[in-house]
Each structure stands twice: as structure tokens, then as C-alpha cells.
């Protein structure tokens, strides 16, 4: 068995400030809750899927 050198490992403290989650910006919140934007994205994704399927069957 190979020995492992544990002297390099850094002790990580739980709940350090570096572990905080990102807070969404007001613009991100708007895009997540706007039904018009979600519908537009839905249409775009469906068009992309239709094109992919069309290429594979053509």
C-alpha cells in the first residue's frame, strides 16, 4: 500500500463565509418569475428540439 502524506491537507471550517450561496439579482428574480419570458424560452427550446429531431430523421 502507498502511504498518503496528510501534512498538505488544509482543515476546512464548516460555515465559513466562502461557503455562502449566491443571492439572485433583481433581474434574475424577474426572469425567474415572469411568465412571458418563460413562455418565450419554452418556444425557443421547442424550436431547437424540432430542428434536432428533423435533422436526425432527414
XYZ file of C-alpha atoms in Angstrom:
58
model
C 0.000 0.000 0.000
C 1.103 3.525 -0.716
C 1.370 5.908 2.174
C -0.506 9.200 1.958
C 1.044 12.433 3.149
C -1.639 14.226 5.157
C 0.562 17.172 6.083
C -0.596 19.078 2.986
C -4.313 18.851 3.692
C -5.969 22.026 4.964
C -8.516 21.885 7.741
C -11.782 23.350 6.462
C -14.101 25.048 8.903
C -17.804 24.468 8.369
C -19.919 27.540 7.680
C -17.088 29.790 6.594
C -18.122 32.923 4.668
C -16.725 31.354 1.488
C -19.479 28.706 1.602
C -22.373 31.172 1.356
C -24.795 30.763 -1.526
C -25.217 33.321 -4.269
C -28.104 35.740 -3.871
C -30.010 36.316 -7.133
C -30.065 39.826 -8.515
C -33.358 41.636 -9.096
C -33.047 40.952 -12.842
C -32.608 37.219 -12.239
C -35.637 37.206 -9.940
C -37.638 38.952 -12.649
C -36.681 36.417 -15.321
C -37.487 33.511 -12.991
C -40.975 34.789 -12.201
C -42.007 36.439 -15.491
C -44.495 34.179 -17.289
C -43.984 35.968 -20.616
C -40.231 35.311 -20.519
C -40.799 31.676 -19.522
C -43.184 31.205 -22.451
C -40.658 32.719 -24.878
C -37.926 30.396 -23.552
C -40.347 27.456 -23.854
C -40.932 28.281 -27.528
C -37.207 28.671 -28.238
C -36.363 25.326 -26.614
C -39.170 23.583 -28.518
C -37.983 25.034 -31.838
C -34.443 23.804 -31.099
C -35.778 20.329 -30.274
C -37.816 20.230 -33.502
C -34.726 21.141 -35.518
C -32.639 18.411 -33.848
C -35.320 15.781 -34.445
C -35.760 16.971 -38.037
C -32.014 16.564 -38.694
C -31.958 13.049 -37.231
C -34.962 11.911 -39.287
C -33.999 13.635 -42.501
